[in-house]
Amino acid sequence: MRFGILIFLLALFGVIFGAEAKGEMREKTVMGWLESVFLKPWSIRVTAKLDTGAKTSSLHAEDIEHFTKDGQEWVRFTLIGAGDDDKTVVVERPRVRTVYIKERRARATRRDVVTMVLCKNGRDYETEFTLIDRSNFNYPVLLGRSFLKDVALVDSGDTFLYKADSDPCRSKKSVQ
């Protein structure tokens, strides 16, 4: 009996430390399928849908323009906040790449990808977003698996587990 328990504990110990060595043991936050996030450096609050079915995150962008700066491709777009944060800012970012996204019942669409910083629960996260007019969608931001995998576990039965008014990100300033 003791030998069986010892074998079990050694196996469990190996699984735990093996996973840790592979970087699989990460501290993740449980978030609802909808959460408020703040886009930096402006601290603009937007509602994000956490979507484990989407690989890439996307961001509502209006008036998307392409231009060259110092020999590099850039994009300029208008970003609009939500609710009490209905600020509008013009954002300029280097274009990381262009992707083709297959949409349900439609052809693949070409989208620019930029890196942005979002803040949630007092922590800043840099992640990639595809830019698209999401005005026909309910939420301006979709956070996909490439963001969620290292950050959050999604509780599909709950929303807004962290209230925007008490989030330190509301007033936290970051440098871009």
N, C-alpha and C. Protein backbone atom coordinates (compact mmCIF):
# COMPACT_ATOMS: atom_id res chain seq x y z
N MET A 1 0.83 -1.20 0.00
CA MET A 1 0.00 0.00 0.00
C MET A 1 0.87 1.26 0.00
N ARG A 2 1.88 1.28 0.90
CA ARG A 2 2.77 2.44 0.97
C ARG A 2 3.54 2.62 -0.33
N PHE A 3 3.92 1.49 -0.92
CA PHE A 3 4.66 1.55 -2.16
C PHE A 3 3.81 2.18 -3.26
N GLY A 4 2.53 1.84 -3.31
CA GLY A 4 1.61 2.41 -4.29
C GLY A 4 1.44 3.91 -4.10
N ILE A 5 1.32 4.34 -2.86
CA ILE A 5 1.19 5.77 -2.55
C ILE A 5 2.46 6.50 -2.93
N LEU A 6 3.61 5.89 -2.63
CA LEU A 6 4.89 6.50 -2.97
C LEU A 6 5.03 6.66 -4.49
N ILE A 7 4.65 5.63 -5.24
CA ILE A 7 4.71 5.71 -6.70
C ILE A 7 3.79 6.83 -7.20
N PHE A 8 2.58 6.90 -6.66
CA PHE A 8 1.62 7.94 -7.05
C PHE A 8 2.20 9.33 -6.78
N LEU A 9 2.76 9.54 -5.59
CA LEU A 9 3.32 10.84 -5.24
C LEU A 9 4.50 11.20 -6.13
N LEU A 10 5.35 10.23 -6.44
CA LEU A 10 6.48 10.50 -7.34
C LEU A 10 6.00 10.85 -8.74
N ALA A 11 4.97 10.15 -9.21
CA ALA A 11 4.41 10.47 -10.53
C ALA A 11 3.81 11.87 -10.53
N LEU A 12 3.06 12.21 -9.50
CA LEU A 12 2.46 13.53 -9.38
C LEU A 12 3.55 14.60 -9.32
N PHE A 13 4.59 14.36 -8.53
CA PHE A 13 5.71 15.27 -8.41
C PHE A 13 6.36 15.48 -9.78
N GLY A 14 6.54 14.41 -10.55
CA GLY A 14 7.13 14.49 -11.88
C GLY A 14 6.27 15.28 -12.85
N VAL A 15 4.96 15.08 -12.78
CA VAL A 15 4.05 15.82 -13.66
C VAL A 15 4.10 17.30 -13.34
N ILE A 16 4.05 17.63 -12.06
CA ILE A 16 4.06 19.04 -11.66
C ILE A 16 5.36 19.71 -12.07
N PHE A 17 6.49 19.10 -11.74
CA PHE A 17 7.76 19.74 -12.06
C PHE A 17 8.11 19.64 -13.53
N GLY A 18 7.64 18.61 -14.21
CA GLY A 18 7.83 18.51 -15.66
C GLY A 18 7.08 19.62 -16.37
N ALA A 19 5.85 19.87 -15.95
CA ALA A 19 5.05 20.95 -16.55
C ALA A 19 5.67 22.29 -16.25
N GLU A 20 6.19 22.45 -15.03
CA GLU A 20 6.81 23.72 -14.66
C GLU A 20 8.06 23.96 -15.50
N ALA A 21 8.83 22.91 -15.75
CA ALA A 21 10.03 23.05 -16.55
C ALA A 21 9.68 23.45 -17.99
N LYS A 22 8.55 23.01 -18.49
CA LYS A 22 8.12 23.37 -19.84
C LYS A 22 7.46 24.74 -19.87
N GLY A 23 7.30 25.39 -18.74
CA GLY A 23 6.67 26.70 -18.68
C GLY A 23 5.15 26.63 -18.70
N GLU A 24 4.60 25.44 -18.39
CA GLU A 24 3.16 25.29 -18.44
C GLU A 24 2.46 25.72 -17.15
N MET A 25 3.20 25.86 -16.09
CA MET A 25 2.60 26.28 -14.81
C MET A 25 2.69 27.80 -14.74
N ARG A 26 1.64 28.46 -15.12
CA ARG A 26 1.61 29.91 -15.12
C ARG A 26 0.46 30.38 -14.25
N GLU A 27 0.66 31.53 -13.67
CA GLU A 27 -0.44 32.13 -12.90
C GLU A 27 -1.37 32.82 -13.89
N LYS A 28 -2.62 32.37 -13.93
CA LYS A 28 -3.60 32.96 -14.82
C LYS A 28 -4.76 33.49 -14.00
N THR A 29 -5.39 34.52 -14.52
CA THR A 29 -6.53 35.14 -13.87
C THR A 29 -7.81 34.61 -14.51
N VAL A 30 -8.81 34.32 -13.70
CA VAL A 30 -10.11 33.94 -14.24
C VAL A 30 -10.84 35.22 -14.61
N MET A 31 -11.29 35.28 -15.86
CA MET A 31 -12.03 36.44 -16.36
C MET A 31 -13.34 35.96 -16.97
N GLY A 32 -14.33 36.84 -16.99
CA GLY A 32 -15.60 36.52 -17.63
C GLY A 32 -15.46 36.61 -19.13
N TRP A 33 -16.48 36.15 -19.85
CA TRP A 33 -16.39 36.18 -21.32
C TRP A 33 -16.49 37.60 -21.86
N LEU A 34 -16.92 38.55 -21.02
CA LEU A 34 -16.83 39.98 -21.32
C LEU A 34 -16.08 40.66 -20.19
N GLU A 35 -15.15 41.54 -20.53
CA GLU A 35 -14.40 42.30 -19.53
C GLU A 35 -14.09 43.68 -20.08
N SER A 36 -13.96 44.65 -19.19
CA SER A 36 -13.47 45.97 -19.57
C SER A 36 -11.95 45.94 -19.56
N VAL A 37 -11.36 46.51 -20.60
CA VAL A 37 -9.91 46.66 -20.66
C VAL A 37 -9.62 48.11 -21.01
N PHE A 38 -8.41 48.53 -20.74
CA PHE A 38 -7.99 49.91 -21.01
C PHE A 38 -6.86 49.90 -22.02
N LEU A 39 -7.01 50.67 -23.09
CA LEU A 39 -5.98 50.76 -24.11
C LEU A 39 -5.02 51.88 -23.74
N LYS A 40 -3.76 51.58 -23.82
CA LYS A 40 -2.70 52.49 -23.40
C LYS A 40 -2.07 53.17 -24.61
N PRO A 41 -1.53 54.34 -24.42
CA PRO A 41 -1.31 55.07 -23.19
C PRO A 41 -2.45 55.99 -22.80
N TRP A 42 -3.58 55.90 -23.49
CA TRP A 42 -4.67 56.85 -23.31
C TRP A 42 -5.63 56.47 -22.19
N SER A 43 -5.51 55.25 -21.65
CA SER A 43 -6.44 54.71 -20.65
C SER A 43 -7.89 54.76 -21.12
N ILE A 44 -8.10 54.45 -22.40
CA ILE A 44 -9.44 54.40 -22.96
C ILE A 44 -10.05 53.05 -22.61
N ARG A 45 -11.23 53.07 -21.98
CA ARG A 45 -11.91 51.84 -21.61
C ARG A 45 -12.73 51.33 -22.80
N VAL A 46 -12.59 50.05 -23.08
CA VAL A 46 -13.39 49.39 -24.10
C VAL A 46 -13.85 48.04 -23.56
N THR A 47 -14.97 47.56 -24.07
CA THR A 47 -15.45 46.24 -23.68
C THR A 47 -14.84 45.21 -24.62
N ALA A 48 -14.26 44.17 -24.02
CA ALA A 48 -13.64 43.11 -24.80
C ALA A 48 -14.40 41.81 -24.61
N LYS A 49 -14.60 41.11 -25.71
CA LYS A 49 -15.16 39.77 -25.67
C LYS A 49 -13.97 38.81 -25.69
N LEU A 50 -13.90 37.93 -24.71
CA LEU A 50 -12.84 36.94 -24.64
C LEU A 50 -13.31 35.72 -25.41
N ASP A 51 -12.64 35.43 -26.52
CA ASP A 51 -13.12 34.42 -27.46
C ASP A 51 -12.07 33.35 -27.68
N THR A 52 -12.26 32.19 -27.03
CA THR A 52 -11.30 31.10 -27.18
C THR A 52 -11.40 30.44 -28.55
N GLY A 53 -12.40 30.77 -29.32
CA GLY A 53 -12.53 30.24 -30.68
C GLY A 53 -11.76 31.03 -31.72
N ALA A 54 -11.29 32.20 -31.33
CA ALA A 54 -10.52 33.04 -32.26
C ALA A 54 -9.04 32.96 -31.90
N LYS A 55 -8.20 32.81 -32.89
CA LYS A 55 -6.76 32.75 -32.62
C LYS A 55 -6.21 34.15 -32.33
N THR A 56 -6.57 35.10 -33.18
CA THR A 56 -5.99 36.43 -33.11
C THR A 56 -6.97 37.43 -32.51
N SER A 57 -6.47 38.37 -31.75
CA SER A 57 -7.30 39.44 -31.21
C SER A 57 -7.59 40.45 -32.31
N SER A 58 -8.72 41.15 -32.17
CA SER A 58 -9.03 42.19 -33.15
C SER A 58 -9.55 43.43 -32.44
N LEU A 59 -9.40 44.56 -33.10
CA LEU A 59 -9.71 45.86 -32.53
C LEU A 59 -10.50 46.67 -33.54
N HIS A 60 -11.56 47.32 -33.05
CA HIS A 60 -12.35 48.20 -33.91
C HIS A 60 -11.51 49.42 -34.26
N ALA A 61 -11.34 49.63 -35.57
CA ALA A 61 -10.57 50.77 -36.04
C ALA A 61 -11.34 51.42 -37.20
N GLU A 62 -11.39 52.73 -37.17
CA GLU A 62 -12.04 53.48 -38.24
C GLU A 62 -11.00 54.30 -38.98
N ASP A 63 -11.32 54.65 -40.23
CA ASP A 63 -10.47 55.52 -41.04
C ASP A 63 -9.03 55.00 -41.12
N ILE A 64 -8.87 53.73 -41.45
CA ILE A 64 -7.54 53.12 -41.53
C ILE A 64 -6.80 53.65 -42.76
N GLU A 65 -5.60 54.18 -42.53
CA GLU A 65 -4.77 54.71 -43.60
C GLU A 65 -3.38 54.08 -43.50
N HIS A 66 -2.76 53.87 -44.65
CA HIS A 66 -1.40 53.35 -44.70
C HIS A 66 -0.44 54.48 -45.06
N PHE A 67 0.74 54.46 -44.45
CA PHE A 67 1.77 55.43 -44.81
C PHE A 67 3.13 54.85 -44.46
N THR A 68 4.15 55.50 -44.98
CA THR A 68 5.53 55.06 -44.73
C THR A 68 6.20 56.06 -43.81
N LYS A 69 6.90 55.54 -42.82
CA LYS A 69 7.63 56.39 -41.88
C LYS A 69 9.00 55.76 -41.66
N ASP A 70 10.05 56.51 -41.95
CA ASP A 70 11.43 56.01 -41.82
C ASP A 70 11.62 54.69 -42.55
N GLY A 71 11.01 54.57 -43.74
CA GLY A 71 11.16 53.38 -44.56
C GLY A 71 10.35 52.18 -44.11
N GLN A 72 9.52 52.36 -43.11
CA GLN A 72 8.71 51.25 -42.58
C GLN A 72 7.23 51.51 -42.84
N GLU A 73 6.46 50.45 -43.07
CA GLU A 73 5.02 50.57 -43.27
C GLU A 73 4.33 50.82 -41.94
N TRP A 74 3.48 51.83 -41.89
CA TRP A 74 2.71 52.19 -40.70
C TRP A 74 1.24 52.25 -41.05
N VAL A 75 0.40 52.23 -40.01
CA VAL A 75 -1.03 52.46 -40.20
C VAL A 75 -1.48 53.54 -39.21
N ARG A 76 -2.44 54.33 -39.67
CA ARG A 76 -3.06 55.36 -38.84
C ARG A 76 -4.55 55.02 -38.81
N PHE A 77 -5.15 55.08 -37.62
CA PHE A 77 -6.57 54.75 -37.51
C PHE A 77 -7.18 55.50 -36.34
N THR A 78 -8.49 55.57 -36.33
CA THR A 78 -9.22 56.22 -35.25
C THR A 78 -9.71 55.16 -34.29
N LEU A 79 -9.50 55.43 -33.01
CA LEU A 79 -9.89 54.54 -31.93
C LEU A 79 -10.92 55.27 -31.07
N ILE A 80 -12.03 54.59 -30.78
CA ILE A 80 -13.12 55.21 -30.01
C ILE A 80 -13.37 54.40 -28.76
N GLY A 81 -13.43 55.07 -27.60
CA GLY A 81 -13.70 54.40 -26.33
C GLY A 81 -15.18 54.09 -26.16
N ALA A 82 -15.51 53.52 -25.02
CA ALA A 82 -16.89 53.10 -24.75
C ALA A 82 -17.46 53.83 -23.54
N GLY A 83 -18.78 54.01 -23.54
CA GLY A 83 -19.48 54.55 -22.38
C GLY A 83 -18.95 55.89 -21.94
N ASP A 84 -18.53 55.94 -20.67
CA ASP A 84 -18.04 57.19 -20.10
C ASP A 84 -16.66 57.56 -20.65
N ASP A 85 -16.02 56.62 -21.34
CA ASP A 85 -14.71 56.88 -21.95
C ASP A 85 -14.84 57.00 -23.46
N ASP A 86 -15.79 57.79 -23.91
CA ASP A 86 -16.03 57.89 -25.35
C ASP A 86 -15.03 58.81 -26.04
N LYS A 87 -13.80 58.79 -25.54
CA LYS A 87 -12.72 59.56 -26.16
C LYS A 87 -12.47 59.01 -27.56
N THR A 88 -12.02 59.89 -28.43
CA THR A 88 -11.60 59.48 -29.76
C THR A 88 -10.16 59.92 -29.94
N VAL A 89 -9.31 58.99 -30.36
CA VAL A 89 -7.91 59.33 -30.60
C VAL A 89 -7.48 58.76 -31.94
N VAL A 90 -6.56 59.45 -32.57
CA VAL A 90 -5.95 58.96 -33.79
C VAL A 90 -4.65 58.27 -33.38
N VAL A 91 -4.53 57.02 -33.80
CA VAL A 91 -3.40 56.18 -33.40
C VAL A 91 -2.52 55.92 -34.61
N GLU A 92 -1.22 55.97 -34.42
CA GLU A 92 -0.27 55.60 -35.45
C GLU A 92 0.61 54.49 -34.90
N ARG A 93 0.70 53.38 -35.66
CA ARG A 93 1.49 52.22 -35.22
C ARG A 93 2.19 51.61 -36.43
N PRO A 94 3.38 51.04 -36.20
CA PRO A 94 4.01 50.28 -37.28
C PRO A 94 3.15 49.06 -37.61
N ARG A 95 3.07 48.74 -38.88
CA ARG A 95 2.34 47.54 -39.27
C ARG A 95 3.28 46.34 -39.07
N VAL A 96 2.85 45.41 -38.24
CA VAL A 96 3.66 44.22 -37.95
C VAL A 96 3.63 43.27 -39.15
N ARG A 97 2.44 43.07 -39.71
CA ARG A 97 2.25 42.21 -40.87
C ARG A 97 0.82 42.38 -41.36
N THR A 98 0.50 41.68 -42.42
CA THR A 98 -0.86 41.63 -42.93
C THR A 98 -1.30 40.17 -42.90
N VAL A 99 -2.54 39.94 -42.47
CA VAL A 99 -3.08 38.57 -42.42
C VAL A 99 -4.39 38.51 -43.19
N TYR A 100 -4.77 37.30 -43.54
CA TYR A 100 -6.07 37.05 -44.15
C TYR A 100 -6.89 36.25 -43.16
N ILE A 101 -8.04 36.79 -42.78
CA ILE A 101 -8.92 36.16 -41.80
C ILE A 101 -10.16 35.64 -42.51
N LYS A 102 -10.42 34.36 -42.33
CA LYS A 102 -11.62 33.75 -42.90
C LYS A 102 -12.79 34.08 -41.99
N GLU A 103 -13.79 34.72 -42.56
CA GLU A 103 -14.98 35.06 -41.80
C GLU A 103 -16.10 34.10 -42.15
N ARG A 104 -16.94 33.85 -41.18
CA ARG A 104 -18.06 32.94 -41.39
C ARG A 104 -18.94 33.45 -42.53
N ARG A 105 -19.26 32.56 -43.45
CA ARG A 105 -20.13 32.86 -44.60
C ARG A 105 -19.60 34.00 -45.47
N ALA A 106 -18.31 34.20 -45.48
CA ALA A 106 -17.74 35.26 -46.31
C ALA A 106 -16.34 34.87 -46.77
N ARG A 107 -15.83 35.65 -47.68
CA ARG A 107 -14.46 35.44 -48.13
C ARG A 107 -13.49 35.88 -47.05
N ALA A 108 -12.26 35.49 -47.21
CA ALA A 108 -11.22 35.95 -46.30
C ALA A 108 -10.99 37.45 -46.51
N THR A 109 -10.80 38.16 -45.42
CA THR A 109 -10.53 39.60 -45.51
C THR A 109 -9.09 39.87 -45.12
N ARG A 110 -8.52 40.86 -45.76
CA ARG A 110 -7.14 41.27 -45.48
C ARG A 110 -7.16 42.27 -44.33
N ARG A 111 -6.31 42.02 -43.34
CA ARG A 111 -6.25 42.93 -42.19
C ARG A 111 -4.81 43.25 -41.82
N ASP A 112 -4.62 44.50 -41.41
CA ASP A 112 -3.33 44.92 -40.88
C ASP A 112 -3.23 44.47 -39.43
N VAL A 113 -2.02 44.15 -39.00
CA VAL A 113 -1.77 43.75 -37.62
C VAL A 113 -0.84 44.78 -36.98
N VAL A 114 -1.23 45.26 -35.80
CA VAL A 114 -0.41 46.19 -35.03
C VAL A 114 -0.27 45.67 -33.60
N THR A 115 0.73 46.15 -32.93
CA THR A 115 0.92 45.83 -31.52
C THR A 115 0.40 46.99 -30.69
N MET A 116 -0.39 46.64 -29.67
CA MET A 116 -0.94 47.64 -28.76
C MET A 116 -0.72 47.15 -27.33
N VAL A 117 -0.82 48.07 -26.38
CA VAL A 117 -0.75 47.72 -24.97
C VAL A 117 -2.14 47.88 -24.39
N LEU A 118 -2.60 46.81 -23.71
CA LEU A 118 -3.85 46.93 -22.98
C LEU A 118 -3.56 46.68 -21.51
N CYS A 119 -4.39 47.25 -20.68
CA CYS A 119 -4.23 47.12 -19.24
C CYS A 119 -5.48 46.48 -18.66
N LYS A 120 -5.30 45.52 -17.79
CA LYS A 120 -6.40 44.82 -17.13
C LYS A 120 -5.95 44.46 -15.73
N ASN A 121 -6.76 44.80 -14.75
CA ASN A 121 -6.46 44.47 -13.35
C ASN A 121 -5.10 45.00 -12.90
N GLY A 122 -4.76 46.20 -13.37
CA GLY A 122 -3.52 46.83 -12.95
C GLY A 122 -2.27 46.35 -13.67
N ARG A 123 -2.42 45.46 -14.66
CA ARG A 123 -1.25 44.92 -15.38
C ARG A 123 -1.33 45.29 -16.85
N ASP A 124 -0.16 45.67 -17.42
CA ASP A 124 -0.07 45.98 -18.84
C ASP A 124 0.31 44.72 -19.61
N TYR A 125 -0.31 44.55 -20.77
CA TYR A 125 -0.02 43.43 -21.66
C TYR A 125 0.17 43.98 -23.06
N GLU A 126 1.26 43.62 -23.70
CA GLU A 126 1.45 43.98 -25.10
C GLU A 126 0.97 42.81 -25.94
N THR A 127 0.13 43.08 -26.91
CA THR A 127 -0.40 42.02 -27.76
C THR A 127 -0.69 42.55 -29.15
N GLU A 128 -0.84 41.63 -30.08
CA GLU A 128 -1.14 41.99 -31.46
C GLU A 128 -2.64 42.02 -31.69
N PHE A 129 -3.06 42.97 -32.51
CA PHE A 129 -4.47 43.10 -32.90
C PHE A 129 -4.56 43.23 -34.41
N THR A 130 -5.55 42.57 -35.00
CA THR A 130 -5.89 42.88 -36.38
C THR A 130 -6.84 44.07 -36.32
N LEU A 131 -6.75 44.94 -37.30
CA LEU A 131 -7.60 46.13 -37.35
C LEU A 131 -8.76 45.87 -38.30
N ILE A 132 -9.97 46.15 -37.83
CA ILE A 132 -11.17 45.91 -38.62
C ILE A 132 -12.28 46.83 -38.12
N ASP A 133 -13.18 47.18 -39.00
CA ASP A 133 -14.37 47.93 -38.59
C ASP A 133 -15.31 46.93 -37.92
N ARG A 134 -15.43 47.02 -36.60
CA ARG A 134 -16.28 46.11 -35.83
C ARG A 134 -17.59 46.79 -35.44
N SER A 135 -17.99 47.82 -36.16
CA SER A 135 -19.21 48.53 -35.80
C SER A 135 -20.45 47.66 -35.93
N ASN A 136 -20.39 46.58 -36.70
CA ASN A 136 -21.52 45.66 -36.80
C ASN A 136 -21.49 44.57 -35.73
N PHE A 137 -20.49 44.61 -34.88
CA PHE A 137 -20.38 43.64 -33.79
C PHE A 137 -20.79 44.32 -32.49
N ASN A 138 -21.08 43.52 -31.47
CA ASN A 138 -21.50 44.07 -30.19
C ASN A 138 -20.35 44.68 -29.39
N TYR A 139 -19.13 44.20 -29.62
CA TYR A 139 -18.01 44.63 -28.78
C TYR A 139 -16.84 45.08 -29.65
N PRO A 140 -16.19 46.19 -29.29
CA PRO A 140 -15.13 46.74 -30.13
C PRO A 140 -13.81 45.96 -30.09
N VAL A 141 -13.64 45.11 -29.09
CA VAL A 141 -12.40 44.35 -28.96
C VAL A 141 -12.73 42.87 -28.79
N LEU A 142 -11.99 42.04 -29.49
CA LEU A 142 -12.08 40.61 -29.31
C LEU A 142 -10.69 40.14 -28.90
N LEU A 143 -10.60 39.44 -27.78
CA LEU A 143 -9.31 38.92 -27.33
C LEU A 143 -9.27 37.43 -27.62
N GLY A 144 -8.35 37.03 -28.48
CA GLY A 144 -8.25 35.64 -28.92
C GLY A 144 -7.23 34.84 -28.13
N ARG A 145 -7.06 33.60 -28.55
CA ARG A 145 -6.20 32.65 -27.84
C ARG A 145 -4.75 33.10 -27.73
N SER A 146 -4.22 33.78 -28.75
CA SER A 146 -2.81 34.18 -28.67
C SER A 146 -2.58 35.14 -27.50
N PHE A 147 -3.60 35.91 -27.11
CA PHE A 147 -3.50 36.74 -25.90
C PHE A 147 -3.85 35.93 -24.66
N LEU A 148 -4.95 35.20 -24.70
CA LEU A 148 -5.48 34.52 -23.53
C LEU A 148 -4.58 33.41 -22.99
N LYS A 149 -3.83 32.74 -23.86
CA LYS A 149 -3.09 31.54 -23.45
C LYS A 149 -2.14 31.77 -22.27
N ASP A 150 -1.57 32.93 -22.16
CA ASP A 150 -0.64 33.22 -21.07
C ASP A 150 -1.24 34.07 -19.96
N VAL A 151 -2.48 34.51 -20.14
CA VAL A 151 -3.04 35.52 -19.24
C VAL A 151 -4.25 35.06 -18.46
N ALA A 152 -5.20 34.42 -19.12
CA ALA A 152 -6.51 34.22 -18.49
C ALA A 152 -7.12 32.85 -18.76
N LEU A 153 -7.95 32.46 -17.82
CA LEU A 153 -8.89 31.36 -17.99
C LEU A 153 -10.25 32.03 -18.10
N VAL A 154 -11.06 31.59 -19.06
CA VAL A 154 -12.33 32.25 -19.32
C VAL A 154 -13.47 31.50 -18.65
N ASP A 155 -14.22 32.21 -17.79
CA ASP A 155 -15.44 31.68 -17.19
C ASP A 155 -16.58 32.07 -18.13
N SER A 156 -17.03 31.10 -18.93
CA SER A 156 -18.03 31.41 -19.95
C SER A 156 -19.40 31.71 -19.38
N GLY A 157 -19.59 31.51 -18.10
CA GLY A 157 -20.88 31.78 -17.48
C GLY A 157 -20.95 33.11 -16.75
N ASP A 158 -19.91 33.92 -16.86
CA ASP A 158 -19.89 35.17 -16.10
C ASP A 158 -19.31 36.30 -16.95
N THR A 159 -19.61 37.52 -16.54
CA THR A 159 -19.10 38.71 -17.21
C THR A 159 -18.60 39.72 -16.19
N PHE A 160 -17.68 40.54 -16.62
CA PHE A 160 -17.17 41.67 -15.84
C PHE A 160 -16.83 41.26 -14.40
N LEU A 161 -15.95 40.27 -14.26
CA LEU A 161 -15.54 39.83 -12.93
C LEU A 161 -14.71 40.89 -12.23
N TYR A 162 -14.10 41.77 -13.01
CA TYR A 162 -13.31 42.86 -12.46
C TYR A 162 -13.94 44.17 -12.93
N LYS A 163 -14.41 44.94 -12.03
CA LYS A 163 -15.13 46.17 -12.36
C LYS A 163 -14.18 47.26 -12.83
N ALA A 164 -14.55 47.93 -13.91
CA ALA A 164 -13.70 48.96 -14.51
C ALA A 164 -13.44 50.11 -13.55
N ASP A 165 -14.43 50.48 -12.76
CA ASP A 165 -14.26 51.63 -11.86
C ASP A 165 -13.19 51.41 -10.81
N SER A 166 -12.98 50.16 -10.41
CA SER A 166 -11.99 49.88 -9.37
C SER A 166 -10.67 49.34 -9.95
N ASP A 167 -10.58 49.25 -11.26
CA ASP A 167 -9.36 48.76 -11.89
C ASP A 167 -8.29 49.85 -11.84
N PRO A 168 -7.11 49.53 -11.30
CA PRO A 168 -6.02 50.52 -11.26
C PRO A 168 -5.63 51.04 -12.65
N CYS A 169 -5.99 50.33 -13.68
CA CYS A 169 -5.66 50.75 -15.06
C CYS A 169 -6.39 52.02 -15.44
N ARG A 170 -7.50 52.32 -14.80
CA ARG A 170 -8.29 53.51 -15.14
C ARG A 170 -7.43 54.76 -15.08
N SER A 171 -6.54 54.84 -14.10
CA SER A 171 -5.73 56.06 -13.95
C SER A 171 -4.26 55.80 -14.17
N LYS A 172 -3.87 54.56 -14.39
CA LYS A 172 -2.47 54.21 -14.57
C LYS A 172 -1.95 54.73 -15.91
N LYS A 173 -0.86 55.39 -15.89
CA LYS A 173 -0.26 55.91 -17.12
C LYS A 173 0.91 55.01 -17.50
N SER A 174 1.05 54.77 -18.78
CA SER A 174 2.21 54.02 -19.26
C SER A 174 2.83 54.79 -20.42
N VAL A 175 4.07 54.49 -20.69
CA VAL A 175 4.78 55.16 -21.76
C VAL A 175 4.77 54.28 -22.98
N GLN A 176 4.46 54.85 -24.13
CA GLN A 176 4.46 54.11 -25.41
C GLN A 176 5.59 54.58 -26.27
